[in-house]
Short mmCIF file of C-alpha atoms in Angstrom, two decimals:
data_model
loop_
_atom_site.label_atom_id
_atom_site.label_comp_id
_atom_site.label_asym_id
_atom_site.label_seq_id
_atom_site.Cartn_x
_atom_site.Cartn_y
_atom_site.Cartn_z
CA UNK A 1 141.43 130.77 1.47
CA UNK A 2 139.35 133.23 -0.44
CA UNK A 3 136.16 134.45 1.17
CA UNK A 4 133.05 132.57 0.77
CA UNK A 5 130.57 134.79 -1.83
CA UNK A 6 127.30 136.02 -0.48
CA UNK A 7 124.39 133.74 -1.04
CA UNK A 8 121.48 135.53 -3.42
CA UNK A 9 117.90 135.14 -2.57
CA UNK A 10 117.15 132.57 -5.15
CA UNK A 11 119.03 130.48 -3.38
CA UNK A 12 117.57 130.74 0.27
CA UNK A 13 114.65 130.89 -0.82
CA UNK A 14 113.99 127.22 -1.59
CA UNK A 15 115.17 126.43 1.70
CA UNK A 16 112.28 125.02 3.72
CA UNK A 17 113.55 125.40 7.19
CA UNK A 18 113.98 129.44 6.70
CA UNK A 19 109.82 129.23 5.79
CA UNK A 20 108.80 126.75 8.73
CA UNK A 21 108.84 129.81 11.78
CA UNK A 22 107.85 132.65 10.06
CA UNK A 23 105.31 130.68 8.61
CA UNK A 24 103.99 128.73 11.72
CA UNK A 25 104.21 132.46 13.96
CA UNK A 26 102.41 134.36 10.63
CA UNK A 27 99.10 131.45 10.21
CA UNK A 28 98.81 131.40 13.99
CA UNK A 29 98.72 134.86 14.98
CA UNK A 30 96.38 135.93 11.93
CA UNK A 31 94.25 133.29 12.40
CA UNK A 32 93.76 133.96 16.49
CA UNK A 33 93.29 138.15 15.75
CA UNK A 34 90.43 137.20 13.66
CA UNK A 35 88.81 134.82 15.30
CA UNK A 36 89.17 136.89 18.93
CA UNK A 37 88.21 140.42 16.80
CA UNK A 38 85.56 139.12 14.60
CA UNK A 39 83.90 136.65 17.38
CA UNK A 40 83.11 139.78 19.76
CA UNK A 41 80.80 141.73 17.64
CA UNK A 42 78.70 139.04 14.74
CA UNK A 43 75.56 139.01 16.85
CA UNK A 44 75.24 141.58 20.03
CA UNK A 45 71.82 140.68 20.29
CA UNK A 46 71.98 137.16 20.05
CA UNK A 47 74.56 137.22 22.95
CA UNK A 48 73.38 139.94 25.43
CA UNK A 49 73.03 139.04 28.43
CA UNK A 50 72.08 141.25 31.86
CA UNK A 51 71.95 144.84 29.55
CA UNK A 52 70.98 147.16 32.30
CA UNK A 53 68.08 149.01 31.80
CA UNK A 54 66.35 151.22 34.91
CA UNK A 55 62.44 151.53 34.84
CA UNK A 56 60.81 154.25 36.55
CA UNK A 57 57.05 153.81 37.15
CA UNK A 58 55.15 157.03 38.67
CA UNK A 59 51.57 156.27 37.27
CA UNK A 60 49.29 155.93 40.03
CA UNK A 61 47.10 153.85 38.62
CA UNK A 62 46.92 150.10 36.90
CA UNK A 63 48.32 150.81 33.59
CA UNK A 64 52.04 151.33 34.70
CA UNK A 65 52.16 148.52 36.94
CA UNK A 66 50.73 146.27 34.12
CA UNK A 67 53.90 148.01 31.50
CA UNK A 68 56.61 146.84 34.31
CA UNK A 69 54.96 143.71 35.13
CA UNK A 70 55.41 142.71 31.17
CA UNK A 71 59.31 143.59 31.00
CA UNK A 72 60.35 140.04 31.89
CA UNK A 73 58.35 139.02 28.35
CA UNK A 74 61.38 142.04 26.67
CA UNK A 75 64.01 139.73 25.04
CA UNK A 76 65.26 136.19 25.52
CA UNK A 77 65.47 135.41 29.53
CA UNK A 78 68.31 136.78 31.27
CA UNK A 79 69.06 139.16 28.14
CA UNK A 80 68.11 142.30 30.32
CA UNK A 81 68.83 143.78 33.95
CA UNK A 82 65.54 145.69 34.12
CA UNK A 83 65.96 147.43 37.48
CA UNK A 84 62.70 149.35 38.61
CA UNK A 85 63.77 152.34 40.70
CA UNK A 86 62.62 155.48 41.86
CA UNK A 87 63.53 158.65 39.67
CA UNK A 88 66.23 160.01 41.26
CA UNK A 89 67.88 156.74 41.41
CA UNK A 90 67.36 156.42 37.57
CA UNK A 91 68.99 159.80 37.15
CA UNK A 92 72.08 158.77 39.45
CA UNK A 93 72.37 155.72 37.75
CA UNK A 94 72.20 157.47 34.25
CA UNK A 95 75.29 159.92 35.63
CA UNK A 96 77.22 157.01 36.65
CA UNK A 97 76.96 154.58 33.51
CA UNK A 98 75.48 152.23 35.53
CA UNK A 99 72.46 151.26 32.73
CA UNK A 100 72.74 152.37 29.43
CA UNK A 101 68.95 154.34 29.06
CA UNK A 102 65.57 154.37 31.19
CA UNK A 103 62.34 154.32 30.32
CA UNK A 104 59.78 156.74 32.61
CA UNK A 105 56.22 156.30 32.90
CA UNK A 106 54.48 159.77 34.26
CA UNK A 107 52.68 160.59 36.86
CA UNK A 108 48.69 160.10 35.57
CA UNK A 109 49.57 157.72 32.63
CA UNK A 110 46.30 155.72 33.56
CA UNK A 111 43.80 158.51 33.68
CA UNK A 112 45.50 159.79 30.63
CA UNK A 113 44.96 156.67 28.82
CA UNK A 114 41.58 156.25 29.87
CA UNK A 115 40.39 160.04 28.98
CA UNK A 116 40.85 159.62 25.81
CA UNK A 117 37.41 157.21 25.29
CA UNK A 118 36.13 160.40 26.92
CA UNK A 119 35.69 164.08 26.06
CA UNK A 120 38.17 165.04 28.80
CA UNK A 121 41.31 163.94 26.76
CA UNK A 122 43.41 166.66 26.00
CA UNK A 123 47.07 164.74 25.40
CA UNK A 124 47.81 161.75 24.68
CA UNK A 125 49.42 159.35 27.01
CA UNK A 126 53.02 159.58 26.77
CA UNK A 127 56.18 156.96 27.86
CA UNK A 128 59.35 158.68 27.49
CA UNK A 129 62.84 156.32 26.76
CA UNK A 130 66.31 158.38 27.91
CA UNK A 131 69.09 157.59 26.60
CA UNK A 132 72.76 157.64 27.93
CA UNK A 133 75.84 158.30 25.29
CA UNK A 134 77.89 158.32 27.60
CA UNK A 135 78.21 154.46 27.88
CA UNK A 136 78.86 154.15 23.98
CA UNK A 137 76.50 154.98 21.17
CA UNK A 138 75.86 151.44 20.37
CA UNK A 139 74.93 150.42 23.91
CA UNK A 140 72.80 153.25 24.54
CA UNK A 141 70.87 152.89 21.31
CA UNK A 142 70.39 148.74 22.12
CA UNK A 143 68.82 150.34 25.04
CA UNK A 144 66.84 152.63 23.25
CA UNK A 145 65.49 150.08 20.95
CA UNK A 146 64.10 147.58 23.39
CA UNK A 147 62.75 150.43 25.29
CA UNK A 148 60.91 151.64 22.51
CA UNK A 149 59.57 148.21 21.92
CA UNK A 150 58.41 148.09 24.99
CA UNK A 151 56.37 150.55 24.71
CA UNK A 152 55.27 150.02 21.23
CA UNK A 153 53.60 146.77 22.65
CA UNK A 154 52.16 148.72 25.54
CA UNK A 155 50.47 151.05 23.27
CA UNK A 156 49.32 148.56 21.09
CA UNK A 157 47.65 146.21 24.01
CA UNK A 158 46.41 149.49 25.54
CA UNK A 159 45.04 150.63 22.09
CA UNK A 160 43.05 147.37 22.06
CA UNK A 161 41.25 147.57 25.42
CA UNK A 162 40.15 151.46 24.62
CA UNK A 163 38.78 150.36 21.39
CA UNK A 164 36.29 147.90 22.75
CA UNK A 165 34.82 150.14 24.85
CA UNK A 166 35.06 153.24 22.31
CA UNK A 167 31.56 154.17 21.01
CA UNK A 168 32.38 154.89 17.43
CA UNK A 169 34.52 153.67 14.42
CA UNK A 170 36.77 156.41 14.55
CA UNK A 171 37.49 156.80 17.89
CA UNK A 172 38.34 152.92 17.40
CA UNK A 173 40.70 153.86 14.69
CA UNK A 174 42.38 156.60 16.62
CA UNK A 175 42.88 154.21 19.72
CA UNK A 176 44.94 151.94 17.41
CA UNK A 177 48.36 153.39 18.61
CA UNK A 178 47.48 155.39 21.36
CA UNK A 179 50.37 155.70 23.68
CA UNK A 180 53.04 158.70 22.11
CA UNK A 181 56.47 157.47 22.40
CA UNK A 182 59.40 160.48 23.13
CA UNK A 183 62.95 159.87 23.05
CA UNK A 184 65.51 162.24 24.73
CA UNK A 185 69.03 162.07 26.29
CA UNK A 186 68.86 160.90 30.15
CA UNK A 187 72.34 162.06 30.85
CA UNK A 188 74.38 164.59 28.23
CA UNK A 189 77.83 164.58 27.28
CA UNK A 190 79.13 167.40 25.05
CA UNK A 191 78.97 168.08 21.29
CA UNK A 192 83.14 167.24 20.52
CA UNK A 193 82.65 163.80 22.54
CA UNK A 194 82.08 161.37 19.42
CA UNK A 195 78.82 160.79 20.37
CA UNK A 196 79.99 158.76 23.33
CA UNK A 197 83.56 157.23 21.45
CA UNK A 198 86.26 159.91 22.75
CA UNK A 199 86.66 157.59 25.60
CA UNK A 200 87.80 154.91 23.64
CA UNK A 201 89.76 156.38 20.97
CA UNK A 202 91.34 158.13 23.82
CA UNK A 203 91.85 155.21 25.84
CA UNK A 204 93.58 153.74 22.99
CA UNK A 205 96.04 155.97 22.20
CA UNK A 206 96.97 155.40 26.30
CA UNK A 207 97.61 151.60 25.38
CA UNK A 208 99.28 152.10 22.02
CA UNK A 209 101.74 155.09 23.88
CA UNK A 210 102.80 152.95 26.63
CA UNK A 211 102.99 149.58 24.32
CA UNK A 212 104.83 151.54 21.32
CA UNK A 213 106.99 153.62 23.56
CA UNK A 214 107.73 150.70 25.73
CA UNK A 215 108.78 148.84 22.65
CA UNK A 216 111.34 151.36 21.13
CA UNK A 217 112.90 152.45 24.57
CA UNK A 218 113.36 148.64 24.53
CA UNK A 219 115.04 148.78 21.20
CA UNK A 220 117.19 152.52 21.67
CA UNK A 221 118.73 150.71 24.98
CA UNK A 222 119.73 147.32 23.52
CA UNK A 223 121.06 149.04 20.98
CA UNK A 224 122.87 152.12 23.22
CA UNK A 225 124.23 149.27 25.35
CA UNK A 226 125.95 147.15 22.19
CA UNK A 227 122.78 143.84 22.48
CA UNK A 228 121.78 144.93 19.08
CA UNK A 229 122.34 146.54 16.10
CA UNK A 230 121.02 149.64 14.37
CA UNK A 231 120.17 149.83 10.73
CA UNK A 232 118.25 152.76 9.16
CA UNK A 233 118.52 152.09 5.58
CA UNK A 234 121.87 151.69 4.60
CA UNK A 235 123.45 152.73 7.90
CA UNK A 236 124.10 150.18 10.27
CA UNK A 237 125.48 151.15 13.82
CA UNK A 238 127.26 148.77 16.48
CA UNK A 239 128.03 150.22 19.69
CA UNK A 240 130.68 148.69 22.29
CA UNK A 241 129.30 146.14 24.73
CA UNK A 242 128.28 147.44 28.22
CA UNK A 243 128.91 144.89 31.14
CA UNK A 244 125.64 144.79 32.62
CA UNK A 245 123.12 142.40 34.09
CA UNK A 246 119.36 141.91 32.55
CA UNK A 247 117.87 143.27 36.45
CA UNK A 248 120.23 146.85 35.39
CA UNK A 249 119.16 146.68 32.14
CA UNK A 250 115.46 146.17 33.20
CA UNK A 251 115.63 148.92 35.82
CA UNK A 252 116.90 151.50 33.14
CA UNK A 253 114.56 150.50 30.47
CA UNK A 254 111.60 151.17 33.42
CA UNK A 255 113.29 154.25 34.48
CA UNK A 256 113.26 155.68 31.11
CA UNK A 257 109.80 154.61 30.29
CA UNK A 258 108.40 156.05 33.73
CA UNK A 259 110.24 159.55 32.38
CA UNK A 260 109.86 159.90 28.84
CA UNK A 261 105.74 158.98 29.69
CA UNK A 262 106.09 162.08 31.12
CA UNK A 263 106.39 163.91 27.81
CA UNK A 264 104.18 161.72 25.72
CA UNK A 265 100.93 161.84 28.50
CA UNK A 266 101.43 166.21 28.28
CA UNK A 267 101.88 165.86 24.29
CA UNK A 268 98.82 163.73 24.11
CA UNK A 269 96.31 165.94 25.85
CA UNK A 270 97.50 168.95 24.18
CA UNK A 271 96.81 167.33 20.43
CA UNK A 272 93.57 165.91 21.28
CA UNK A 273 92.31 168.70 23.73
CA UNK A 274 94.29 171.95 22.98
CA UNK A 275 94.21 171.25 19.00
CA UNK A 276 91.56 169.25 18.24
CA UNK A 277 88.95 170.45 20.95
CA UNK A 278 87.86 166.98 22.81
CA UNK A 279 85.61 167.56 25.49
CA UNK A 280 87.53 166.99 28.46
CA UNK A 281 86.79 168.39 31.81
CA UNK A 282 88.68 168.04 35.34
CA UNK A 283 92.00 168.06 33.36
CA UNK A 284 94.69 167.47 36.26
CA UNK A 285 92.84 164.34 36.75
CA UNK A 286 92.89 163.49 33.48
CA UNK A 287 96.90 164.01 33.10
CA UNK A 288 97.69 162.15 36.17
CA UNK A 289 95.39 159.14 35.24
CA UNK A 290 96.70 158.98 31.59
CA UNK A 291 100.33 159.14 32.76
CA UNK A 292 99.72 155.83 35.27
CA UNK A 293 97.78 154.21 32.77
CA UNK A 294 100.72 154.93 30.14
CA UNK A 295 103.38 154.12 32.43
CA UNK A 296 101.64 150.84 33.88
CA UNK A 297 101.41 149.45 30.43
CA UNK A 298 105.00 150.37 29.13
CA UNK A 299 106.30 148.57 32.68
CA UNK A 300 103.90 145.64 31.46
CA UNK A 301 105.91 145.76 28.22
CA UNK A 302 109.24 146.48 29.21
CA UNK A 303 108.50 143.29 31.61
CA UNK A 304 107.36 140.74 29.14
CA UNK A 305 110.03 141.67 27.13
CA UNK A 306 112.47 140.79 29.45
CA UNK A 307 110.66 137.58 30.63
CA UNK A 308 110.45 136.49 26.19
CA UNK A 309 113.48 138.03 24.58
CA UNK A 310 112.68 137.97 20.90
CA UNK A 311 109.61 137.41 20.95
CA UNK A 312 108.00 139.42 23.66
CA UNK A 313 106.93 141.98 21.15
CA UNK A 314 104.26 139.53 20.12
CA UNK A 315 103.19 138.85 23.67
CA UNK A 316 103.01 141.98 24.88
CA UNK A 317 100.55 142.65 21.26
CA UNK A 318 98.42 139.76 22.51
CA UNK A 319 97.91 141.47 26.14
CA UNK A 320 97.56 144.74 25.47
CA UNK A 321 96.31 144.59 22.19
CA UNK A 322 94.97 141.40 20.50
CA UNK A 323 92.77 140.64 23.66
CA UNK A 324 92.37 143.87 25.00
CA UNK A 325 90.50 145.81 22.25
CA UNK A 326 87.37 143.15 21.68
CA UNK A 327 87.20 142.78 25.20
CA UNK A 328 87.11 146.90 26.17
CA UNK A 329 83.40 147.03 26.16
CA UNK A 330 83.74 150.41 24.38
CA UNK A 331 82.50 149.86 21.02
CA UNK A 332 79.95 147.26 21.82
CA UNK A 333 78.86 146.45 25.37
CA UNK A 334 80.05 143.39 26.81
CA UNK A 335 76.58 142.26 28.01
CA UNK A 336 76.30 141.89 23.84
CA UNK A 337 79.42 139.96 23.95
CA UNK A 338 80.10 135.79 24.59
CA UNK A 339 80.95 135.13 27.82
CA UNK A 340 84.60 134.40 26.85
CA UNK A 341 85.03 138.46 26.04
CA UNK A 342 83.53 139.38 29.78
CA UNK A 343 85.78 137.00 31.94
CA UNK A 344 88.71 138.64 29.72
CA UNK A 345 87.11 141.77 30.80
CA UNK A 346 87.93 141.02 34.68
CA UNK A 347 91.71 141.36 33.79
CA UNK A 348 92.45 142.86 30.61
CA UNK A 349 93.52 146.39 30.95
CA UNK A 350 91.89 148.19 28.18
CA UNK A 351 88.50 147.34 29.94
CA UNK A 352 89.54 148.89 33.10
CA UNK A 353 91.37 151.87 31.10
CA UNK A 354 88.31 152.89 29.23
CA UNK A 355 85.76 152.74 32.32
CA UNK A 356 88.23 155.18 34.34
CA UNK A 357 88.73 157.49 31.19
CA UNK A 358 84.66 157.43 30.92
CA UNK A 359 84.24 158.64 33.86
CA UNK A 360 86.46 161.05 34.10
CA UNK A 361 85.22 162.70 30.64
CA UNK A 362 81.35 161.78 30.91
CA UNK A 363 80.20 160.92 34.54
CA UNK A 364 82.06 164.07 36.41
CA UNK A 365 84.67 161.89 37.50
CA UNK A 366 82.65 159.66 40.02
CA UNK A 367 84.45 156.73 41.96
CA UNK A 368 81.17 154.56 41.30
CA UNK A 369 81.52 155.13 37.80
CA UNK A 370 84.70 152.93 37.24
CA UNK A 371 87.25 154.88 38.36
CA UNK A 372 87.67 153.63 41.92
CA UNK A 373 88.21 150.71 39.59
CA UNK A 374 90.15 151.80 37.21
CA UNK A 375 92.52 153.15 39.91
CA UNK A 376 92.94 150.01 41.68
CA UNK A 377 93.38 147.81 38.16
CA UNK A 378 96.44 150.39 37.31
CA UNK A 379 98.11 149.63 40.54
CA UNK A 380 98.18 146.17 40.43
CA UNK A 381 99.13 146.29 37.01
CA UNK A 382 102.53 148.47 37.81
CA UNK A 383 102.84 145.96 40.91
CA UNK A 384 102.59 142.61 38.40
CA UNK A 385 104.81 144.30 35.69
CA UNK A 386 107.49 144.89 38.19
CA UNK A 387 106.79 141.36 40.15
CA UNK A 388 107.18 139.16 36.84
CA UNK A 389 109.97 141.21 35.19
CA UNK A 390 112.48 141.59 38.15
CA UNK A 391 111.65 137.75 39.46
CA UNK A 392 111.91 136.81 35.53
CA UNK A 393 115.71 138.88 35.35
CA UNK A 394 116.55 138.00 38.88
CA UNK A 395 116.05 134.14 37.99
CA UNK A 396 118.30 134.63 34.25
CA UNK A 397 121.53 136.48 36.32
CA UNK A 398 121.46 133.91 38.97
CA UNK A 399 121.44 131.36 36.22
CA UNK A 400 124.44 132.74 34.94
CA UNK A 401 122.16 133.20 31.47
CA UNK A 402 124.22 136.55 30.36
CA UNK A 403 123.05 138.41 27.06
CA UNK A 404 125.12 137.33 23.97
CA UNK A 405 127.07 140.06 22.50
CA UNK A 406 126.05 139.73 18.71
CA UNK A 407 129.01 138.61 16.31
CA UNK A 408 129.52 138.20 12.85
CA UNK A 409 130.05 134.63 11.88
CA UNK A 410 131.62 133.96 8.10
CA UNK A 411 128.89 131.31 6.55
CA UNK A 412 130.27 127.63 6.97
CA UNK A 413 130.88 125.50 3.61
CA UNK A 414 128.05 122.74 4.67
CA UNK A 415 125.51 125.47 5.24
CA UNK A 416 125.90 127.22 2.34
CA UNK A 417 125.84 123.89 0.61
CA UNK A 418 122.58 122.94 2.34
CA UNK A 419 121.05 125.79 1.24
CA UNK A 420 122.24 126.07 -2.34
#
């Protein structure tokens, strides 16, 4: 019989069945990204909810109380966590990313204000906003904003009460806008930190090391032990078969990612620190938390893809990627966020990467600061990866569901006639 000749594209191509998956997998995914990456960032304002702001008030007389006792009327209800504190608690809080800016009233605001109907003014009353870079740049200038605002309205409703007391027309006119409004950073990070974004950028290069390199270790074993072939351009390689279960095959593929995340983590620092200068300070920390955080997200993937075969590459996108990155809080807080993006946030390991990697850069490394967190997320995650993907490969080799050894089959006469 001679052999059957090879099909041409023309051919296939009309074929509906070889358009339905790719199709189906292709509409679905693009349509999800967009709606998860898009829906997290339209309108921060419109969603925010609890931003925390702190409020110190050291005036000793009415006018400061009156300025705090008029936050609640600052945004929609619920939009802001104004917390009143004392200053040193505003400071701490500032080191620890706990708000995202302050506003301070002084010490002698009130006499200040009311000196200037007087001869005795010398200054003008002043309200100072901090902000905090260190939680984000976007964050801490929301923050900013309705601080300022704040005391815009302050000034203006103080302005108004001088003015009917003042005893000429141009002392009316200079009361108009009284109050002088500074802004200045509460807590500083330094000049090569991306005004606040090092954290995430580096945080992301963490997620896409331990996804990518969890991926093509994947790959360079399935295809060392003979479950897959190898084609770089017009090479094509097929290696002998090993005998060996999926729970073996797992355990190597985890070995080798725990190892080679060894190299990568070292490698990492020393492009974005040694060569391009990132602020980074308390370095040994630094290595050993990017190394777990690596290594707990290439065991993630190295899991799922054992638990999905062929299409645990998509998974694993969804989890570490797709629904990771809008809900990170990094670029925009997640009190701006829908409430869909913060209960993400309570699992999703981007959010709990980037808080430890913040801290470590910006707040001094403080447990309070999200690290104690960020610890304890990266342990379970390296004791759920290795939970689901051993129970997953334990279940398959007690099943008897052993890994096909791919073939070559010569195309059958009714196929190729279908698809002519």
């Amino acid at each position: 019989m001679a052999p059957a000749s090879p099909l041409r594209a023309g051919a296939l191509v009309r074929n509906p069945k070889l358009w339905l998956v790719p199709t189906v997998l292709s509409a679905l995914v693009s349509t999800v990204i967009a709606l998860l990456y898009m829906g997290g960032i339209l309108s921060p304002s419109d969603d925010l909810h609890r931003l925390p702001i702190a409020v110190v008030d050291e005036d000793r007389g009415p006018l400061g109380k009156e300025i705090t006792g008029s936050l609640a009327r600052a945004g929609r209800p619920g939009s802001i966590d104004w917390r009143i504190v004392g200053r040193a608690e505003a400071e701490d809080q500032l080191a620890s990313g706990k708000v995202y800016g302050a506003l301070f009233v002084p010490p002698g605001f009130s006499a200040d204000a009311q000196a200037l109907t007087t001869r005795r003014a010398t200054a003008r009353p002043t309200l100072t906003v901090l902000t905090n870079p260190g939680v984000g740049s976007l964050g801490s200038s929301m923050a900013a904003q309705i601080n300022q605002g704040v005391a815009q309205r302050a000034s203006a409703t103080i302005g108004q009460r001088l003015a009917a007391s003042a005893p000429d027309p141009t002392t009316k006119l200079l009361l108009a806008d009284p109050v002088e409004v500074t802004t200045r950073v509460g807590h500083p990070i330094g000049r090569h930190s991306g005004l606040g974004l090092t954290a995430f950028y580096y945080t992301l290069l963490l997620v896409l090391g331990g996804f990518i390199g969890g991926n093509l270790i994947n790959t360079a074993v399935d295809t060392a032990l003979g479950y897959a072939d190898s084609e770089i351009g017009p090479w094509h390689t097929r290696h002998r078969t090993v005998p060996i279960d999926r729970t073996q095959t797992l355990l190597l593929k985890m070995v080798m990612t725990a190892g080679i995340a060894l190299l990568t983590t070292s490698l990492l620092m020393i492009a974005t620190i040694g060569v391009l200068g990132m602020d980074a300070s308390h370095l040994p920390l630094l290595w050993v938390f990017s190394y777990c955080a690596t290594v707990a997200v290439g065991l993630g993937v190295q899991a799922i893809n054992a638990a999905f075969g062929g299409i645990g590459q998509v998974v694993s996108m969804f989890v570490f990627i797709a629904l990771a990155l809008p809900s990170s809080g990094a670029t925009i807080p997640l009190q701006a966020t829908p409430s869909f993006y913060r209960f993400l946030a309570v699992f999703e390991p981007m959010r709990q990467l980037t808080d430890g990697v913040r801290a470590i850069l910006y707040f001094d490394a403080r447990a309070d600061a999200g690290l104690a967190r960020a610890w304890a997320m990266i342990a379970i995650g390296v004791l759920g990866a290795l939970l689901f993907g051993f129970a997953m490969t334990h279940y398959y080799d007690r099943r008897g569901l052993a890994r096909f050894t791919p073939q070559p089959e010569p195309p059958r006469p009714a196929v190729a006639a279908e698809t002519a």
